[in-house]
Amino acid sequence: ASPLTAAGSALVSQALENEGAAPLGFLNPWLYETAKAHPRLVTDVVVGSTQYPVQYAQDSVNTPACCQAGRGYDSASGFGSLRYEEFLDRALR
């Protein structure tokens, strides 16, 4: 997801510059604050996990017990997927 977020952020930053606004710059504080205040900025991933079996020997499988998706921020999906039209709209304000 990081490359997609970086690419989308670069496009939003370019759109801001095209409108005569400052580019995004260091995005994290603004992005997390805005996503918290405006939940429509992200699509929350609430189902799924990073739990998948890993074979480490011929007859041995380990399933890490980490990271279940849930409502809001979680270790499996972060805060979700950005909705770039809403992202651009919020950035232009």
PDB file of N, CA and C in Angstrom:
ATOM      1  N   ALA A   1       0.811  -1.198   0.000  1.00  0.00           N
ATOM      2  CA  ALA A   1       0.000   0.000   0.000  1.00  0.00           C
ATOM      3  C   ALA A   1       0.855   1.262   0.000  1.00  0.00           C
ATOM      4  N   SER A   2       2.061   1.185   0.519  1.00  0.00           N
ATOM      5  CA  SER A   2       2.899   2.390   0.587  1.00  0.00           C
ATOM      6  C   SER A   2       3.187   3.001  -0.781  1.00  0.00           C
ATOM      7  N   PRO A   3       3.543   2.204  -1.808  1.00  0.00           N
ATOM      8  CA  PRO A   3       3.769   2.824  -3.124  1.00  0.00           C
ATOM      9  C   PRO A   3       2.511   3.487  -3.686  1.00  0.00           C
ATOM     10  N   LEU A   4       1.353   2.870  -3.469  1.00  0.00           N
ATOM     11  CA  LEU A   4       0.106   3.461  -3.950  1.00  0.00           C
ATOM     12  C   LEU A   4      -0.181   4.780  -3.235  1.00  0.00           C
ATOM     13  N   THR A   5       0.026   4.802  -1.926  1.00  0.00           N
ATOM     14  CA  THR A   5      -0.180   6.023  -1.152  1.00  0.00           C
ATOM     15  C   THR A   5       0.797   7.111  -1.592  1.00  0.00           C
ATOM     16  N   ALA A   6       2.044   6.736  -1.830  1.00  0.00           N
ATOM     17  CA  ALA A   6       3.044   7.713  -2.290  1.00  0.00           C
ATOM     18  C   ALA A   6       2.664   8.280  -3.655  1.00  0.00           C
ATOM     19  N   ALA A   7       2.237   7.426  -4.570  1.00  0.00           N
ATOM     20  CA  ALA A   7       1.857   7.879  -5.903  1.00  0.00           C
ATOM     21  C   ALA A   7       0.621   8.779  -5.841  1.00  0.00           C
ATOM     22  N   GLY A   8      -0.381   8.368  -5.084  1.00  0.00           N
ATOM     23  CA  GLY A   8      -1.587   9.184  -4.951  1.00  0.00           C
ATOM     24  C   GLY A   8      -1.295  10.515  -4.294  1.00  0.00           C
ATOM     25  N   SER A   9      -0.423  10.513  -3.298  1.00  0.00           N
ATOM     26  CA  SER A   9      -0.046  11.747  -2.618  1.00  0.00           C
ATOM     27  C   SER A   9       0.706  12.680  -3.563  1.00  0.00           C
ATOM     28  N   ALA A  10       1.551  12.114  -4.404  1.00  0.00           N
ATOM     29  CA  ALA A  10       2.277  12.930  -5.385  1.00  0.00           C
ATOM     30  C   ALA A  10       1.309  13.573  -6.374  1.00  0.00           C
ATOM     31  N   LEU A  11       0.294  12.832  -6.798  1.00  0.00           N
ATOM     32  CA  LEU A  11      -0.706  13.392  -7.714  1.00  0.00           C
ATOM     33  C   LEU A  11      -1.518  14.498  -7.041  1.00  0.00           C
ATOM     34  N   VAL A  12      -1.886  14.293  -5.785  1.00  0.00           N
ATOM     35  CA  VAL A  12      -2.611  15.330  -5.041  1.00  0.00           C
ATOM     36  C   VAL A  12      -1.724  16.556  -4.870  1.00  0.00           C
ATOM     37  N   SER A  13      -0.456  16.350  -4.546  1.00  0.00           N
ATOM     38  CA  SER A  13       0.478  17.461  -4.381  1.00  0.00           C
ATOM     39  C   SER A  13       0.614  18.253  -5.677  1.00  0.00           C
ATOM     40  N   GLN A  14       0.699  17.542  -6.804  1.00  0.00           N
ATOM     41  CA  GLN A  14       0.788  18.214  -8.105  1.00  0.00           C
ATOM     42  C   GLN A  14      -0.485  18.999  -8.394  1.00  0.00           C
ATOM     43  N   ALA A  15      -1.649  18.422  -8.069  1.00  0.00           N
ATOM     44  CA  ALA A  15      -2.915  19.125  -8.270  1.00  0.00           C
ATOM     45  C   ALA A  15      -2.973  20.401  -7.430  1.00  0.00           C
ATOM     46  N   LEU A  16      -2.449  20.337  -6.205  1.00  0.00           N
ATOM     47  CA  LEU A  16      -2.398  21.534  -5.358  1.00  0.00           C
ATOM     48  C   LEU A  16      -1.534  22.610  -5.995  1.00  0.00           C
ATOM     49  N   GLU A  17      -0.368  22.224  -6.487  1.00  0.00           N
ATOM     50  CA  GLU A  17       0.522  23.190  -7.138  1.00  0.00           C
ATOM     51  C   GLU A  17      -0.137  23.778  -8.383  1.00  0.00           C
ATOM     52  N   ASN A  18      -0.874  22.960  -9.139  1.00  0.00           N
ATOM     53  CA  ASN A  18      -1.592  23.451 -10.322  1.00  0.00           C
ATOM     54  C   ASN A  18      -2.647  24.488  -9.961  1.00  0.00           C
ATOM     55  N   GLU A  19      -3.173  24.390  -8.744  1.00  0.00           N
ATOM     56  CA  GLU A  19      -4.172  25.349  -8.258  1.00  0.00           C
ATOM     57  C   GLU A  19      -3.530  26.562  -7.592  1.00  0.00           C
ATOM     58  N   GLY A  20      -2.199  26.595  -7.567  1.00  0.00           N
ATOM     59  CA  GLY A  20      -1.492  27.713  -6.951  1.00  0.00           C
ATOM     60  C   GLY A  20      -1.286  27.553  -5.456  1.00  0.00           C
ATOM     61  N   ALA A  21      -1.597  26.387  -4.911  1.00  0.00           N
ATOM     62  CA  ALA A  21      -1.423  26.125  -3.481  1.00  0.00           C
ATOM     63  C   ALA A  21      -0.051  25.500  -3.241  1.00  0.00           C
ATOM     64  N   ALA A  22       0.366  25.493  -1.995  1.00  0.00           N
ATOM     65  CA  ALA A  22       1.637  24.867  -1.631  1.00  0.00           C
ATOM     66  C   ALA A  22       1.522  23.349  -1.772  1.00  0.00           C
ATOM     67  N   PRO A  23       2.620  22.668  -2.130  1.00  0.00           N
ATOM     68  CA  PRO A  23       2.577  21.207  -2.181  1.00  0.00           C
ATOM     69  C   PRO A  23       2.411  20.630  -0.778  1.00  0.00           C
ATOM     70  N   LEU A  24       2.158  19.351  -0.698  1.00  0.00           N
ATOM     71  CA  LEU A  24       1.858  18.712   0.586  1.00  0.00           C
ATOM     72  C   LEU A  24       2.995  18.768   1.592  1.00  0.00           C
ATOM     73  N   GLY A  25       4.215  18.505   1.200  1.00  0.00           N
ATOM     74  CA  GLY A  25       5.322  18.478   2.152  1.00  0.00           C
ATOM     75  C   GLY A  25       5.223  17.263   3.069  1.00  0.00           C
ATOM     76  N   PHE A  26       5.654  17.421   4.324  1.00  0.00           N
ATOM     77  CA  PHE A  26       5.598  16.313   5.286  1.00  0.00           C
ATOM     78  C   PHE A  26       4.137  16.049   5.625  1.00  0.00           C
ATOM     79  N   LEU A  27       3.639  14.932   5.215  1.00  0.00           N
ATOM     80  CA  LEU A  27       2.213  14.650   5.186  1.00  0.00           C
ATOM     81  C   LEU A  27       1.643  14.009   6.445  1.00  0.00           C
ATOM     82  N   ASN A  28       2.421  13.214   7.164  1.00  0.00           N
ATOM     83  CA  ASN A  28       1.872  12.381   8.241  1.00  0.00           C
ATOM     84  C   ASN A  28       1.014  13.117   9.261  1.00  0.00           C
ATOM     85  N   PRO A  29       1.480  14.187   9.900  1.00  0.00           N
ATOM     86  CA  PRO A  29       0.628  14.817  10.915  1.00  0.00           C
ATOM     87  C   PRO A  29      -0.722  15.276  10.354  1.00  0.00           C
ATOM     88  N   TRP A  30      -0.696  15.937   9.212  1.00  0.00           N
ATOM     89  CA  TRP A  30      -1.937  16.422   8.602  1.00  0.00           C
ATOM     90  C   TRP A  30      -2.837  15.258   8.212  1.00  0.00           C
ATOM     91  N   LEU A  31      -2.255  14.230   7.614  1.00  0.00           N
ATOM     92  CA  LEU A  31      -3.044  13.107   7.124  1.00  0.00           C
ATOM     93  C   LEU A  31      -3.746  12.374   8.263  1.00  0.00           C
ATOM     94  N   TYR A  32      -3.025  12.057   9.327  1.00  0.00           N
ATOM     95  CA  TYR A  32      -3.640  11.340  10.453  1.00  0.00           C
ATOM     96  C   TYR A  32      -4.687  12.205  11.159  1.00  0.00           C
ATOM     97  N   GLU A  33      -4.402  13.480  11.335  1.00  0.00           N
ATOM     98  CA  GLU A  33      -5.361  14.384  11.977  1.00  0.00           C
ATOM     99  C   GLU A  33      -6.618  14.531  11.119  1.00  0.00           C
ATOM    100  N   THR A  34      -6.439  14.688   9.822  1.00  0.00           N
ATOM    101  CA  THR A  34      -7.577  14.861   8.921  1.00  0.00           C
ATOM    102  C   THR A  34      -8.390  13.581   8.818  1.00  0.00           C
ATOM    103  N   ALA A  35      -7.732  12.436   8.750  1.00  0.00           N
ATOM    104  CA  ALA A  35      -8.458  11.163   8.679  1.00  0.00           C
ATOM    105  C   ALA A  35      -9.266  10.913   9.950  1.00  0.00           C
ATOM    106  N   LYS A  36      -8.744  11.341  11.081  1.00  0.00           N
ATOM    107  CA  LYS A  36      -9.475  11.184  12.343  1.00  0.00           C
ATOM    108  C   LYS A  36     -10.691  12.109  12.381  1.00  0.00           C
ATOM    109  N   ALA A  37     -10.526  13.339  11.909  1.00  0.00           N
ATOM    110  CA  ALA A  37     -11.615  14.317  11.939  1.00  0.00           C
ATOM    111  C   ALA A  37     -12.645  14.088  10.828  1.00  0.00           C
ATOM    112  N   HIS A  38     -12.205  13.491   9.728  1.00  0.00           N
ATOM    113  CA  HIS A  38     -13.084  13.288   8.567  1.00  0.00           C
ATOM    114  C   HIS A  38     -12.973  11.838   8.108  1.00  0.00           C
ATOM    115  N   PRO A  39     -13.716  10.945   8.720  1.00  0.00           N
ATOM    116  CA  PRO A  39     -13.600   9.512   8.431  1.00  0.00           C
ATOM    117  C   PRO A  39     -13.842   9.151   6.963  1.00  0.00           C
ATOM    118  N   ARG A  40     -14.536  10.003   6.213  1.00  0.00           N
ATOM    119  CA  ARG A  40     -14.759   9.706   4.798  1.00  0.00           C
ATOM    120  C   ARG A  40     -13.472   9.789   3.972  1.00  0.00           C
ATOM    121  N   LEU A  41     -12.401  10.290   4.559  1.00  0.00           N
ATOM    122  CA  LEU A  41     -11.124  10.374   3.869  1.00  0.00           C
ATOM    123  C   LEU A  41     -10.543   8.992   3.588  1.00  0.00           C
ATOM    124  N   VAL A  42     -10.932   8.013   4.376  1.00  0.00           N
ATOM    125  CA  VAL A  42     -10.397   6.656   4.216  1.00  0.00           C
ATOM    126  C   VAL A  42     -11.518   5.625   4.168  1.00  0.00           C
ATOM    127  N   THR A  43     -11.217   4.523   3.516  1.00  0.00           N
ATOM    128  CA  THR A  43     -12.081   3.349   3.578  1.00  0.00           C
ATOM    129  C   THR A  43     -11.461   2.435   4.613  1.00  0.00           C
ATOM    130  N   ASP A  44     -12.138   2.268   5.708  1.00  0.00           N
ATOM    131  CA  ASP A  44     -11.617   1.457   6.809  1.00  0.00           C
ATOM    132  C   ASP A  44     -11.695  -0.019   6.440  1.00  0.00           C
ATOM    133  N   VAL A  45     -10.585  -0.710   6.537  1.00  0.00           N
ATOM    134  CA  VAL A  45     -10.542  -2.153   6.308  1.00  0.00           C
ATOM    135  C   VAL A  45     -10.825  -2.817   7.653  1.00  0.00           C
ATOM    136  N   VAL A  46     -11.955  -3.503   7.756  1.00  0.00           N
ATOM    137  CA  VAL A  46     -12.376  -4.053   9.046  1.00  0.00           C
ATOM    138  C   VAL A  46     -12.348  -5.578   9.099  1.00  0.00           C
ATOM    139  N   VAL A  47     -12.077  -6.227   7.979  1.00  0.00           N
ATOM    140  CA  VAL A  47     -12.059  -7.688   7.931  1.00  0.00           C
ATOM    141  C   VAL A  47     -10.731  -8.136   7.346  1.00  0.00           C
ATOM    142  N   GLY A  48     -10.154  -9.142   7.942  1.00  0.00           N
ATOM    143  CA  GLY A  48      -8.924  -9.723   7.431  1.00  0.00           C
ATOM    144  C   GLY A  48      -7.825  -9.703   8.466  1.00  0.00           C
ATOM    145  N   SER A  49      -6.706 -10.286   8.105  1.00  0.00           N
ATOM    146  CA  SER A  49      -5.583 -10.345   9.014  1.00  0.00           C
ATOM    147  C   SER A  49      -4.310 -10.575   8.224  1.00  0.00           C
ATOM    148  N   THR A  50      -3.206 -10.499   8.920  1.00  0.00           N
ATOM    149  CA  THR A  50      -1.922 -10.845   8.320  1.00  0.00           C
ATOM    150  C   THR A  50      -1.495 -12.229   8.770  1.00  0.00           C
ATOM    151  N   GLN A  51      -2.441 -12.987   9.278  1.00  0.00           N
ATOM    152  CA  GLN A  51      -2.158 -14.336   9.762  1.00  0.00           C
ATOM    153  C   GLN A  51      -2.218 -15.308   8.587  1.00  0.00           C
ATOM    154  N   TYR A  52      -1.065 -15.773   8.171  1.00  0.00           N
ATOM    155  CA  TYR A  52      -1.013 -16.749   7.100  1.00  0.00           C
ATOM    156  C   TYR A  52       0.036 -17.788   7.465  1.00  0.00           C
ATOM    157  N   PRO A  53      -0.208 -19.024   7.088  1.00  0.00           N
ATOM    158  CA  PRO A  53       0.729 -20.082   7.457  1.00  0.00           C
ATOM    159  C   PRO A  53       2.062 -19.945   6.714  1.00  0.00           C
ATOM    160  N   VAL A  54       3.125 -20.142   7.438  1.00  0.00           N
ATOM    161  CA  VAL A  54       4.473 -20.093   6.875  1.00  0.00           C
ATOM    162  C   VAL A  54       5.133 -21.440   7.131  1.00  0.00           C
ATOM    163  N   GLN A  55       5.502 -22.121   6.056  1.00  0.00           N
ATOM    164  CA  GLN A  55       6.177 -23.402   6.220  1.00  0.00           C
ATOM    165  C   GLN A  55       7.659 -23.133   6.439  1.00  0.00           C
ATOM    166  N   TYR A  56       8.189 -23.637   7.541  1.00  0.00           N
ATOM    167  CA  TYR A  56       9.601 -23.412   7.841  1.00  0.00           C
ATOM    168  C   TYR A  56      10.402 -24.704   7.847  1.00  0.00           C
ATOM    169  N   ALA A  57       9.758 -25.822   7.688  1.00  0.00           N
ATOM    170  CA  ALA A  57      10.422 -27.119   7.528  1.00  0.00           C
ATOM    171  C   ALA A  57       9.446 -28.020   6.777  1.00  0.00           C
ATOM    172  N   GLN A  58       9.908 -29.155   6.355  1.00  0.00           N
ATOM    173  CA  GLN A  58       9.089 -30.034   5.512  1.00  0.00           C
ATOM    174  C   GLN A  58       7.686 -30.273   6.086  1.00  0.00           C
ATOM    175  N   ASP A  59       7.596 -30.604   7.347  1.00  0.00           N
ATOM    176  CA  ASP A  59       6.300 -30.918   7.957  1.00  0.00           C
ATOM    177  C   ASP A  59       5.920 -29.946   9.061  1.00  0.00           C
ATOM    178  N   SER A  60       6.475 -28.757   9.041  1.00  0.00           N
ATOM    179  CA  SER A  60       6.204 -27.788  10.106  1.00  0.00           C
ATOM    180  C   SER A  60       5.673 -26.489   9.513  1.00  0.00           C
ATOM    181  N   VAL A  61       4.587 -26.020  10.075  1.00  0.00           N
ATOM    182  CA  VAL A  61       3.975 -24.774   9.629  1.00  0.00           C
ATOM    183  C   VAL A  61       3.780 -23.881  10.851  1.00  0.00           C
ATOM    184  N   ASN A  62       4.123 -22.635  10.701  1.00  0.00           N
ATOM    185  CA  ASN A  62       3.935 -21.656  11.773  1.00  0.00           C
ATOM    186  C   ASN A  62       2.955 -20.594  11.271  1.00  0.00           C
ATOM    187  N   THR A  63       1.950 -20.275  12.068  1.00  0.00           N
ATOM    188  CA  THR A  63       1.015 -19.208  11.724  1.00  0.00           C
ATOM    189  C   THR A  63       1.187 -18.091  12.736  1.00  0.00           C
ATOM    190  N   PRO A  64       1.823 -16.999  12.338  1.00  0.00           N
ATOM    191  CA  PRO A  64       2.016 -15.882  13.272  1.00  0.00           C
ATOM    192  C   PRO A  64       0.679 -15.378  13.799  1.00  0.00           C
ATOM    193  N   ALA A  65       0.623 -15.076  15.065  1.00  0.00           N
ATOM    194  CA  ALA A  65      -0.615 -14.597  15.691  1.00  0.00           C
ATOM    195  C   ALA A  65      -0.576 -13.078  15.791  1.00  0.00           C
ATOM    196  N   CYS A  66      -0.577 -12.440  14.662  1.00  0.00           N
ATOM    197  CA  CYS A  66      -0.478 -10.979  14.651  1.00  0.00           C
ATOM    198  C   CYS A  66      -1.510 -10.367  13.728  1.00  0.00           C
ATOM    199  N   CYS A  67      -1.939  -9.280  14.140  1.00  0.00           N
ATOM    200  CA  CYS A  67      -2.527  -8.291  13.254  1.00  0.00           C
ATOM    201  C   CYS A  67      -3.865  -8.647  12.620  1.00  0.00           C
ATOM    202  N   GLN A  68      -4.890  -8.520  13.392  1.00  0.00           N
ATOM    203  CA  GLN A  68      -6.268  -8.695  12.940  1.00  0.00           C
ATOM    204  C   GLN A  68      -6.831  -7.324  12.574  1.00  0.00           C
ATOM    205  N   ALA A  69      -7.490  -7.218  11.430  1.00  0.00           N
ATOM    206  CA  ALA A  69      -8.127  -5.961  11.057  1.00  0.00           C
ATOM    207  C   ALA A  69      -9.339  -5.713  11.945  1.00  0.00           C
ATOM    208  N   GLY A  70      -9.605  -4.465  12.226  1.00  0.00           N
ATOM    209  CA  GLY A  70     -10.756  -4.086  13.028  1.00  0.00           C
ATOM    210  C   GLY A  70     -11.136  -2.645  12.728  1.00  0.00           C
ATOM    211  N   ARG A  71     -12.127  -2.150  13.416  1.00  0.00           N
ATOM    212  CA  ARG A  71     -12.607  -0.789  13.200  1.00  0.00           C
ATOM    213  C   ARG A  71     -11.540   0.220  13.638  1.00  0.00           C
ATOM    214  N   GLY A  72     -11.298   1.236  12.809  1.00  0.00           N
ATOM    215  CA  GLY A  72     -10.309   2.252  13.121  1.00  0.00           C
ATOM    216  C   GLY A  72      -8.908   1.775  12.792  1.00  0.00           C
ATOM    217  N   TYR A  73      -7.927   2.441  13.367  1.00  0.00           N
ATOM    218  CA  TYR A  73      -6.530   2.088  13.110  1.00  0.00           C
ATOM    219  C   TYR A  73      -6.213   0.722  13.703  1.00  0.00           C
ATOM    220  N   ASP A  74      -5.524  -0.118  12.943  1.00  0.00           N
ATOM    221  CA  ASP A  74      -5.055  -1.407  13.437  1.00  0.00           C
ATOM    222  C   ASP A  74      -3.752  -1.767  12.734  1.00  0.00           C
ATOM    223  N   SER A  75      -3.048  -2.738  13.288  1.00  0.00           N
ATOM    224  CA  SER A  75      -1.749  -3.124  12.741  1.00  0.00           C
ATOM    225  C   SER A  75      -1.844  -3.898  11.434  1.00  0.00           C
ATOM    226  N   ALA A  76      -3.012  -4.441  11.114  1.00  0.00           N
ATOM    227  CA  ALA A  76      -3.166  -5.200   9.869  1.00  0.00           C
ATOM    228  C   ALA A  76      -3.305  -4.282   8.661  1.00  0.00           C
ATOM    229  N   SER A  77      -4.035  -3.189   8.793  1.00  0.00           N
ATOM    230  CA  SER A  77      -4.316  -2.354   7.620  1.00  0.00           C
ATOM    231  C   SER A  77      -4.071  -0.867   7.853  1.00  0.00           C
ATOM    232  N   GLY A  78      -3.489  -0.513   8.988  1.00  0.00           N
ATOM    233  CA  GLY A  78      -3.300   0.914   9.273  1.00  0.00           C
ATOM    234  C   GLY A  78      -4.645   1.574   9.467  1.00  0.00           C
ATOM    235  N   PHE A  79      -4.808   2.771   8.914  1.00  0.00           N
ATOM    236  CA  PHE A  79      -6.126   3.407   9.049  1.00  0.00           C
ATOM    237  C   PHE A  79      -7.015   3.150   7.858  1.00  0.00           C
ATOM    238  N   GLY A  80      -6.554   2.372   6.888  1.00  0.00           N
ATOM    239  CA  GLY A  80      -7.373   2.003   5.739  1.00  0.00           C
ATOM    240  C   GLY A  80      -6.809   2.549   4.442  1.00  0.00           C
ATOM    241  N   SER A  81      -7.646   2.575   3.420  1.00  0.00           N
ATOM    242  CA  SER A  81      -7.250   3.037   2.097  1.00  0.00           C
ATOM    243  C   SER A  81      -7.756   4.455   1.875  1.00  0.00           C
ATOM    244  N   LEU A  82      -6.889   5.304   1.367  1.00  0.00           N
ATOM    245  CA  LEU A  82      -7.288   6.689   1.104  1.00  0.00           C
ATOM    246  C   LEU A  82      -8.297   6.774  -0.036  1.00  0.00           C
ATOM    247  N   ARG A  83      -9.246   7.663   0.108  1.00  0.00           N
ATOM    248  CA  ARG A  83     -10.162   8.025  -0.979  1.00  0.00           C
ATOM    249  C   ARG A  83      -9.597   9.312  -1.566  1.00  0.00           C
ATOM    250  N   TYR A  84      -8.967   9.198  -2.714  1.00  0.00           N
ATOM    251  CA  TYR A  84      -8.164  10.302  -3.227  1.00  0.00           C
ATOM    252  C   TYR A  84      -8.967  11.535  -3.637  1.00  0.00           C
ATOM    253  N   GLU A  85     -10.202  11.380  -4.081  1.00  0.00           N
ATOM    254  CA  GLU A  85     -11.011  12.574  -4.379  1.00  0.00           C
ATOM    255  C   GLU A  85     -11.279  13.364  -3.108  1.00  0.00           C
ATOM    256  N   GLU A  86     -11.612  12.673  -2.032  1.00  0.00           N
ATOM    257  CA  GLU A  86     -11.835  13.326  -0.736  1.00  0.00           C
ATOM    258  C   GLU A  86     -10.523  13.905  -0.202  1.00  0.00           C
ATOM    259  N   PHE A  87      -9.428  13.175  -0.400  1.00  0.00           N
ATOM    260  CA  PHE A  87      -8.096  13.624   0.007  1.00  0.00           C
ATOM    261  C   PHE A  87      -7.772  14.957  -0.677  1.00  0.00           C
ATOM    262  N   LEU A  88      -7.981  15.031  -1.993  1.00  0.00           N
ATOM    263  CA  LEU A  88      -7.714  16.262  -2.730  1.00  0.00           C
ATOM    264  C   LEU A  88      -8.640  17.378  -2.259  1.00  0.00           C
ATOM    265  N   ASP A  89      -9.906  17.071  -2.060  1.00  0.00           N
ATOM    266  CA  ASP A  89     -10.863  18.076  -1.588  1.00  0.00           C
ATOM    267  C   ASP A  89     -10.424  18.656  -0.242  1.00  0.00           C
ATOM    268  N   ARG A  90     -10.025  17.801   0.691  1.00  0.00           N
ATOM    269  CA  ARG A  90      -9.571  18.265   2.014  1.00  0.00           C
ATOM    270  C   ARG A  90      -8.271  19.045   1.904  1.00  0.00           C
ATOM    271  N   ALA A  91      -7.370  18.615   1.046  1.00  0.00           N
ATOM    272  CA  ALA A  91      -6.090  19.292   0.892  1.00  0.00           C
ATOM    273  C   ALA A  91      -6.250  20.692   0.284  1.00  0.00           C
ATOM    274  N   LEU A  92      -7.281  20.868  -0.551  1.00  0.00           N
ATOM    275  CA  LEU A  92      -7.506  22.172  -1.181  1.00  0.00           C
ATOM    276  C   LEU A  92      -8.156  23.174  -0.236  1.00  0.00           C
ATOM    277  N   ARG A  93      -8.638  22.738   0.913  1.00  0.00           N
ATOM    278  CA  ARG A  93      -9.299  23.660   1.861  1.00  0.00           C
ATOM    279  C   ARG A  93      -8.316  24.409   2.701  1.00  0.00           C
TER     280      ARG A  93
END
